[in-house]
Short mmCIF file of C-alpha atoms in Angstrom, two decimals:
data_model
loop_
_atom_site.label_atom_id
_atom_site.label_comp_id
_atom_site.label_asym_id
_atom_site.label_seq_id
_atom_site.Cartn_x
_atom_site.Cartn_y
_atom_site.Cartn_z
CA MET A 1 -4.94 15.02 51.44
CA ASN A 2 -8.02 13.11 50.31
CA ARG A 3 -6.23 11.72 47.28
CA PRO A 4 -6.25 8.14 45.98
CA VAL A 5 -3.35 5.95 47.06
CA LEU A 6 -0.99 5.58 44.12
CA LYS A 7 2.54 4.30 43.80
CA LEU A 8 5.27 5.92 41.78
CA ILE A 9 6.13 4.03 38.61
CA GLN A 10 9.64 2.80 37.94
CA GLU A 11 10.96 2.82 34.39
CA VAL A 12 12.07 -0.41 32.72
CA ASP A 13 14.93 -0.25 30.23
CA THR A 14 13.21 -2.58 27.75
CA ARG A 15 9.92 -0.67 27.79
CA TRP A 16 10.07 2.91 26.51
CA ASN A 17 6.52 3.62 27.67
CA SER A 18 7.56 3.02 31.26
CA THR A 19 9.70 6.18 31.14
CA TYR A 20 6.75 8.21 29.92
CA LEU A 21 4.43 6.69 32.53
CA MET A 22 7.00 7.32 35.26
CA LEU A 23 7.21 11.03 34.39
CA GLN A 24 3.45 11.27 33.98
CA ARG A 25 2.75 9.77 37.42
CA LEU A 26 5.46 11.90 39.04
CA PHE A 27 4.03 15.09 37.56
CA LYS A 28 0.46 14.16 38.48
CA GLU A 29 1.41 13.35 42.08
CA ARG A 30 3.92 16.18 42.49
CA GLN A 31 2.12 17.65 45.50
CA SER A 32 1.97 14.31 47.29
CA VAL A 33 5.61 13.59 46.45
CA GLY A 34 6.68 17.00 47.74
CA ALA A 35 4.74 16.55 50.98
CA ALA A 36 6.17 13.07 51.51
CA LEU A 37 9.76 14.23 50.95
CA ALA A 38 9.24 17.11 53.36
CA THR A 39 8.24 14.76 56.18
CA LEU A 40 10.77 12.01 55.52
CA LYS A 41 14.36 12.02 56.68
CA THR A 42 16.01 11.63 53.30
CA ASP A 43 18.75 13.20 51.25
CA VAL A 44 16.57 13.20 48.13
CA ARG A 45 16.11 16.77 46.97
CA PRO A 46 12.51 17.68 46.12
CA LEU A 47 12.00 18.79 42.55
CA SER A 48 11.54 22.49 42.00
CA SER A 49 8.66 24.12 40.17
CA GLU A 50 11.02 24.67 37.23
CA ASP A 51 11.78 20.94 37.19
CA TYR A 52 8.09 20.12 37.02
CA GLU A 53 7.57 22.68 34.28
CA THR A 54 10.31 20.94 32.31
CA ALA A 55 8.69 17.55 32.91
CA ASP A 56 5.30 18.88 31.79
CA ALA A 57 6.73 20.41 28.61
CA CYS A 58 8.55 17.17 27.77
CA LEU A 59 5.43 15.11 28.46
CA GLN A 60 3.57 17.15 25.86
CA LEU A 61 6.17 16.11 23.29
CA LEU A 62 6.21 12.47 24.38
CA SER A 63 2.45 11.99 24.70
CA PRO A 64 1.73 11.15 21.02
CA PHE A 65 4.61 8.66 21.03
CA PHE A 66 2.95 6.87 23.92
CA GLN A 67 -0.28 6.73 21.93
CA ALA A 68 1.56 5.50 18.84
CA THR A 69 3.38 2.78 20.78
CA VAL A 70 0.15 1.47 22.27
CA GLU A 71 -1.69 1.53 18.94
CA LEU A 72 1.10 -0.11 16.94
CA SER A 73 1.37 -2.90 19.51
CA GLU A 74 -2.19 -4.10 18.95
CA GLU A 75 -2.49 -7.73 17.99
CA LYS A 76 -6.08 -7.98 16.74
CA ARG A 77 -6.17 -5.09 14.28
CA VAL A 78 -4.29 -4.05 11.17
CA SER A 79 -1.16 -2.24 12.35
CA GLY A 80 1.66 -2.49 9.80
CA SER A 81 -0.07 -0.09 7.43
CA LYS A 82 -0.07 2.57 10.17
CA ILE A 83 3.71 2.93 10.43
CA ILE A 84 4.18 5.39 7.55
CA PRO A 85 1.11 7.59 8.24
CA MET A 86 1.78 7.56 11.98
CA THR A 87 5.37 8.66 11.36
CA LYS A 88 3.97 11.50 9.27
CA MET A 89 1.60 12.60 12.03
CA LEU A 90 4.35 12.43 14.66
CA MET A 91 6.62 14.61 12.55
CA LEU A 92 3.86 17.16 11.98
CA TYR A 93 3.03 17.20 15.69
CA LEU A 94 6.66 17.66 16.73
CA ASN A 95 7.29 20.50 14.30
CA ASP A 96 4.10 22.24 15.39
CA THR A 97 4.79 21.80 19.12
CA ILE A 98 8.41 22.92 18.83
CA GLY A 99 7.25 26.10 17.15
CA LYS A 100 4.80 26.86 19.96
CA THR A 101 6.84 25.98 23.06
CA SER A 102 8.91 28.58 24.85
CA HIS A 103 10.68 26.05 27.05
CA ASP A 104 14.30 25.67 25.96
CA THR A 105 14.70 22.11 27.26
CA ALA A 106 11.52 20.93 25.55
CA LYS A 107 12.51 22.69 22.33
CA LEU A 108 15.91 20.97 22.37
CA LEU A 109 14.27 17.61 23.10
CA GLY A 110 11.84 18.11 20.23
CA GLN A 111 14.60 19.04 17.79
CA ASN A 112 16.59 15.95 18.76
CA MET A 113 13.50 13.78 18.32
CA VAL A 114 12.87 15.20 14.84
CA SER A 115 16.49 14.57 13.87
CA ASN A 116 16.42 11.00 15.18
CA MET A 117 13.13 10.27 13.44
CA GLN A 118 14.46 11.57 10.13
CA ASN A 119 17.51 9.34 10.42
CA LYS A 120 15.59 6.27 11.54
CA PHE A 121 12.51 6.48 9.33
CA ASP A 122 13.95 8.10 6.22
CA THR A 123 13.88 4.82 4.29
CA THR A 124 10.44 3.61 5.37
CA GLY A 125 8.86 5.38 2.41
CA SER A 126 10.84 3.19 0.01
CA GLN A 127 10.42 -0.21 1.70
CA THR A 128 8.15 -2.38 -0.41
CA ALA A 129 6.26 -4.14 2.37
CA LEU A 130 5.55 -0.95 4.33
CA THR A 131 4.61 1.18 1.33
CA LEU A 132 2.29 -1.39 -0.23
CA SER A 133 0.68 -2.05 3.13
CA THR A 134 -0.05 1.67 3.50
CA LEU A 135 -1.35 2.05 -0.06
CA LEU A 136 -3.59 -0.99 0.30
CA ASP A 137 -5.11 0.32 3.50
CA PRO A 138 -8.17 2.19 2.16
CA ARG A 139 -7.97 4.58 5.11
CA PHE A 140 -4.60 5.97 4.04
CA LYS A 141 -3.56 5.29 0.43
CA THR A 142 -1.20 8.06 -0.74
CA ILE A 143 -2.37 10.64 1.82
CA GLY A 144 -0.63 8.60 4.51
CA PHE A 145 2.80 9.50 3.11
CA TYR A 146 4.85 12.41 4.43
CA ASN A 147 6.80 12.53 1.16
CA GLN A 148 4.53 12.62 -1.89
CA VAL A 149 7.42 11.76 -4.21
CA GLN A 150 7.77 8.47 -2.35
CA ALA A 151 3.99 8.07 -2.50
CA ALA A 152 4.01 8.35 -6.30
CA ALA A 153 6.90 5.89 -6.58
CA SER A 154 5.06 3.47 -4.30
CA ALA A 155 1.92 3.71 -6.43
CA LYS A 156 4.00 2.73 -9.47
CA ARG A 157 5.37 -0.21 -7.50
CA LEU A 158 1.84 -1.27 -6.62
CA THR A 159 0.86 -1.10 -10.30
CA ALA A 160 3.83 -3.31 -11.18
CA PHE A 161 2.76 -5.91 -8.62
CA CYS A 162 -0.80 -5.79 -9.92
CA THR A 163 0.45 -6.16 -13.51
CA GLN A 164 2.42 -9.27 -12.59
CA LEU A 165 -0.64 -10.82 -10.97
CA ARG A 166 -2.64 -10.23 -14.14
CA LYS A 167 0.08 -11.76 -16.29
CA ASN A 168 0.26 -14.82 -14.06
CA ALA A 169 -3.51 -15.24 -14.23
CA GLN A 170 -3.62 -15.24 -18.03
CA PRO A 171 -3.64 -18.69 -19.66
CA ASP A 172 -0.63 -19.71 -21.67
CA THR A 173 -0.98 -19.34 -25.42
CA PRO A 174 -1.54 -22.84 -26.83
CA THR A 175 1.14 -24.01 -29.20
CA GLU A 176 0.13 -25.33 -32.57
CA GLU A 177 0.69 -29.04 -33.04
CA GLN A 178 3.39 -29.63 -35.58
CA PRO A 179 2.42 -32.04 -38.37
CA SER A 180 4.36 -35.26 -38.42
CA THR A 181 6.77 -35.76 -41.28
CA SER A 182 7.10 -38.99 -43.18
CA ALA A 183 10.33 -40.73 -43.88
CA GLN A 184 10.18 -39.39 -47.45
CA PRO A 185 9.09 -35.73 -47.10
CA ALA A 186 7.21 -34.26 -50.01
CA LEU A 187 8.76 -31.52 -52.04
CA ALA A 188 8.04 -28.05 -50.73
CA ASN A 189 5.32 -26.12 -52.45
CA VAL A 190 7.00 -22.91 -53.50
CA ASP A 191 3.62 -21.18 -53.62
CA ASN A 192 2.92 -22.16 -49.98
CA PRO A 193 6.08 -21.83 -47.84
CA SER A 194 4.30 -23.21 -44.76
CA SER A 195 4.00 -26.55 -46.49
CA THR A 196 7.61 -27.19 -45.50
CA GLY A 197 6.52 -27.58 -41.86
CA LEU A 198 8.81 -24.69 -40.91
CA ASN A 199 7.28 -21.54 -39.47
CA LEU A 200 9.77 -18.82 -40.23
CA TRP A 201 7.70 -16.25 -38.30
CA GLU A 202 7.21 -18.34 -35.17
CA THR A 203 9.59 -16.38 -32.92
CA LEU A 204 8.37 -12.98 -34.08
CA ASP A 205 4.72 -13.99 -33.74
CA ARG A 206 5.36 -15.27 -30.21
CA ASP A 207 7.17 -12.07 -29.20
CA ALA A 208 4.36 -9.96 -30.64
CA SER A 209 1.76 -12.01 -28.76
CA GLU A 210 3.67 -11.64 -25.49
CA ALA A 211 4.00 -7.89 -26.08
CA ARG A 212 0.24 -7.58 -26.61
CA THR A 213 -0.41 -9.61 -23.48
CA ALA A 214 2.00 -7.51 -21.42
CA ARG A 215 0.47 -4.29 -22.72
CA ASN A 216 -3.04 -5.44 -21.89
CA ALA A 217 -1.99 -6.56 -18.40
CA THR A 218 -0.24 -3.24 -17.71
CA ALA A 219 -3.18 -1.21 -18.97
CA ASP A 220 -5.70 -3.21 -16.95
CA ALA A 221 -3.56 -3.01 -13.82
CA THR A 222 -3.12 0.75 -14.23
CA VAL A 223 -6.88 1.22 -14.52
CA GLU A 224 -7.55 -0.94 -11.46
CA VAL A 225 -5.02 0.93 -9.32
CA GLN A 226 -6.17 4.36 -10.51
CA ARG A 227 -9.81 3.54 -9.80
CA TYR A 228 -8.90 2.40 -6.30
CA MET A 229 -6.76 5.47 -5.63
CA THR A 230 -9.45 7.89 -6.76
CA ASP A 231 -12.08 6.34 -4.50
CA PRO A 232 -12.64 8.40 -1.32
CA PRO A 233 -10.58 7.11 1.61
CA LEU A 234 -12.28 4.99 4.21
CA GLU A 235 -12.99 6.52 7.60
CA ARG A 236 -10.11 5.81 9.96
CA SER A 237 -12.42 4.13 12.47
CA LYS A 238 -13.57 1.60 9.86
CA ASP A 239 -12.08 -1.87 9.39
CA PRO A 240 -9.89 -2.09 6.25
CA LEU A 241 -10.26 -5.87 6.15
CA ALA A 242 -14.04 -5.58 5.95
CA TYR A 243 -13.58 -3.08 3.12
CA TRP A 244 -11.59 -5.58 1.08
CA VAL A 245 -14.12 -8.33 1.67
CA ASP A 246 -16.78 -6.02 0.22
CA HIS A 247 -14.59 -4.91 -2.71
CA GLN A 248 -12.82 -8.13 -3.65
CA ASN A 249 -14.77 -8.37 -6.90
CA VAL A 250 -14.27 -4.69 -7.71
CA TYR A 251 -10.49 -4.82 -7.31
CA PRO A 252 -9.68 -8.55 -7.60
CA ASN A 253 -5.91 -8.22 -7.99
CA LEU A 254 -5.54 -5.55 -5.34
CA PHE A 255 -7.60 -7.78 -3.07
CA LYS A 256 -4.99 -10.52 -3.45
CA LEU A 257 -2.21 -8.05 -2.64
CA ALA A 258 -4.13 -6.72 0.35
CA LYS A 259 -4.34 -10.24 1.78
CA GLN A 260 -0.58 -10.50 1.39
CA PHE A 261 0.54 -7.15 2.80
CA LEU A 262 -2.14 -5.97 5.25
CA CYS A 263 -1.45 -8.89 7.58
CA MET A 264 2.00 -7.49 8.43
CA PRO A 265 2.23 -6.51 12.13
CA ALA A 266 3.90 -3.26 13.15
CA SER A 267 5.52 -4.77 16.23
CA SER A 268 6.82 -8.22 17.12
CA GLY A 269 5.48 -7.98 20.65
CA SER A 270 2.87 -6.21 22.74
CA ILE A 271 3.70 -3.66 25.41
#
């Protein structure tokens, strides 16, 4: 038949992609498989044209999941920040493909996949590590979220983290050295209450100072996050780590958070 010699692929229970690759190879080599079964003495029933149509329609639904699995299993690139935006793109693809297909089996498969994804990934938009990783990836920011309500809540969470970093970086307010008292204290000067060595306003002054510090930290953090969010997103082919190296002085606190959250891998093992 003048075709390259290829073997059929067997699926492996612990590797989802093996199921996709098995169906893909079977569909691609359907003519060779049919010819081989016709010449062999076997009880295996050859697949019908309807069976192959079903396989092809299902492969169209599964194809982006294969791509996502391969991409999220990379070990040398940022991957954790892709989970939320990739889930969004998979959902959009499934809904679009389900609406276009006329194959009942593929439509049912797609509907089940959408339902399972909604159940499994419904909480990803509220998980701190995942949401901050996505926001701090300059390629995605809030546009990577399927649910914009969760995106807004995540941006507030990022501002809170940035505020805390600013507070921690501020030096402590020095305390005034209390004057030593002699064994025979002098009589208090009624015209100068502070001459007693007692600062009646100490607690209130400290609380007011802390309130001013907190307000300044919150305002500065809000400005830093808003400036970052309004910057145009980075091209998806660009390296987000290189972006943060170039912008570490522009967004110093977000740079620290990016070092903390962008290192998170999407998968614990490669495929």
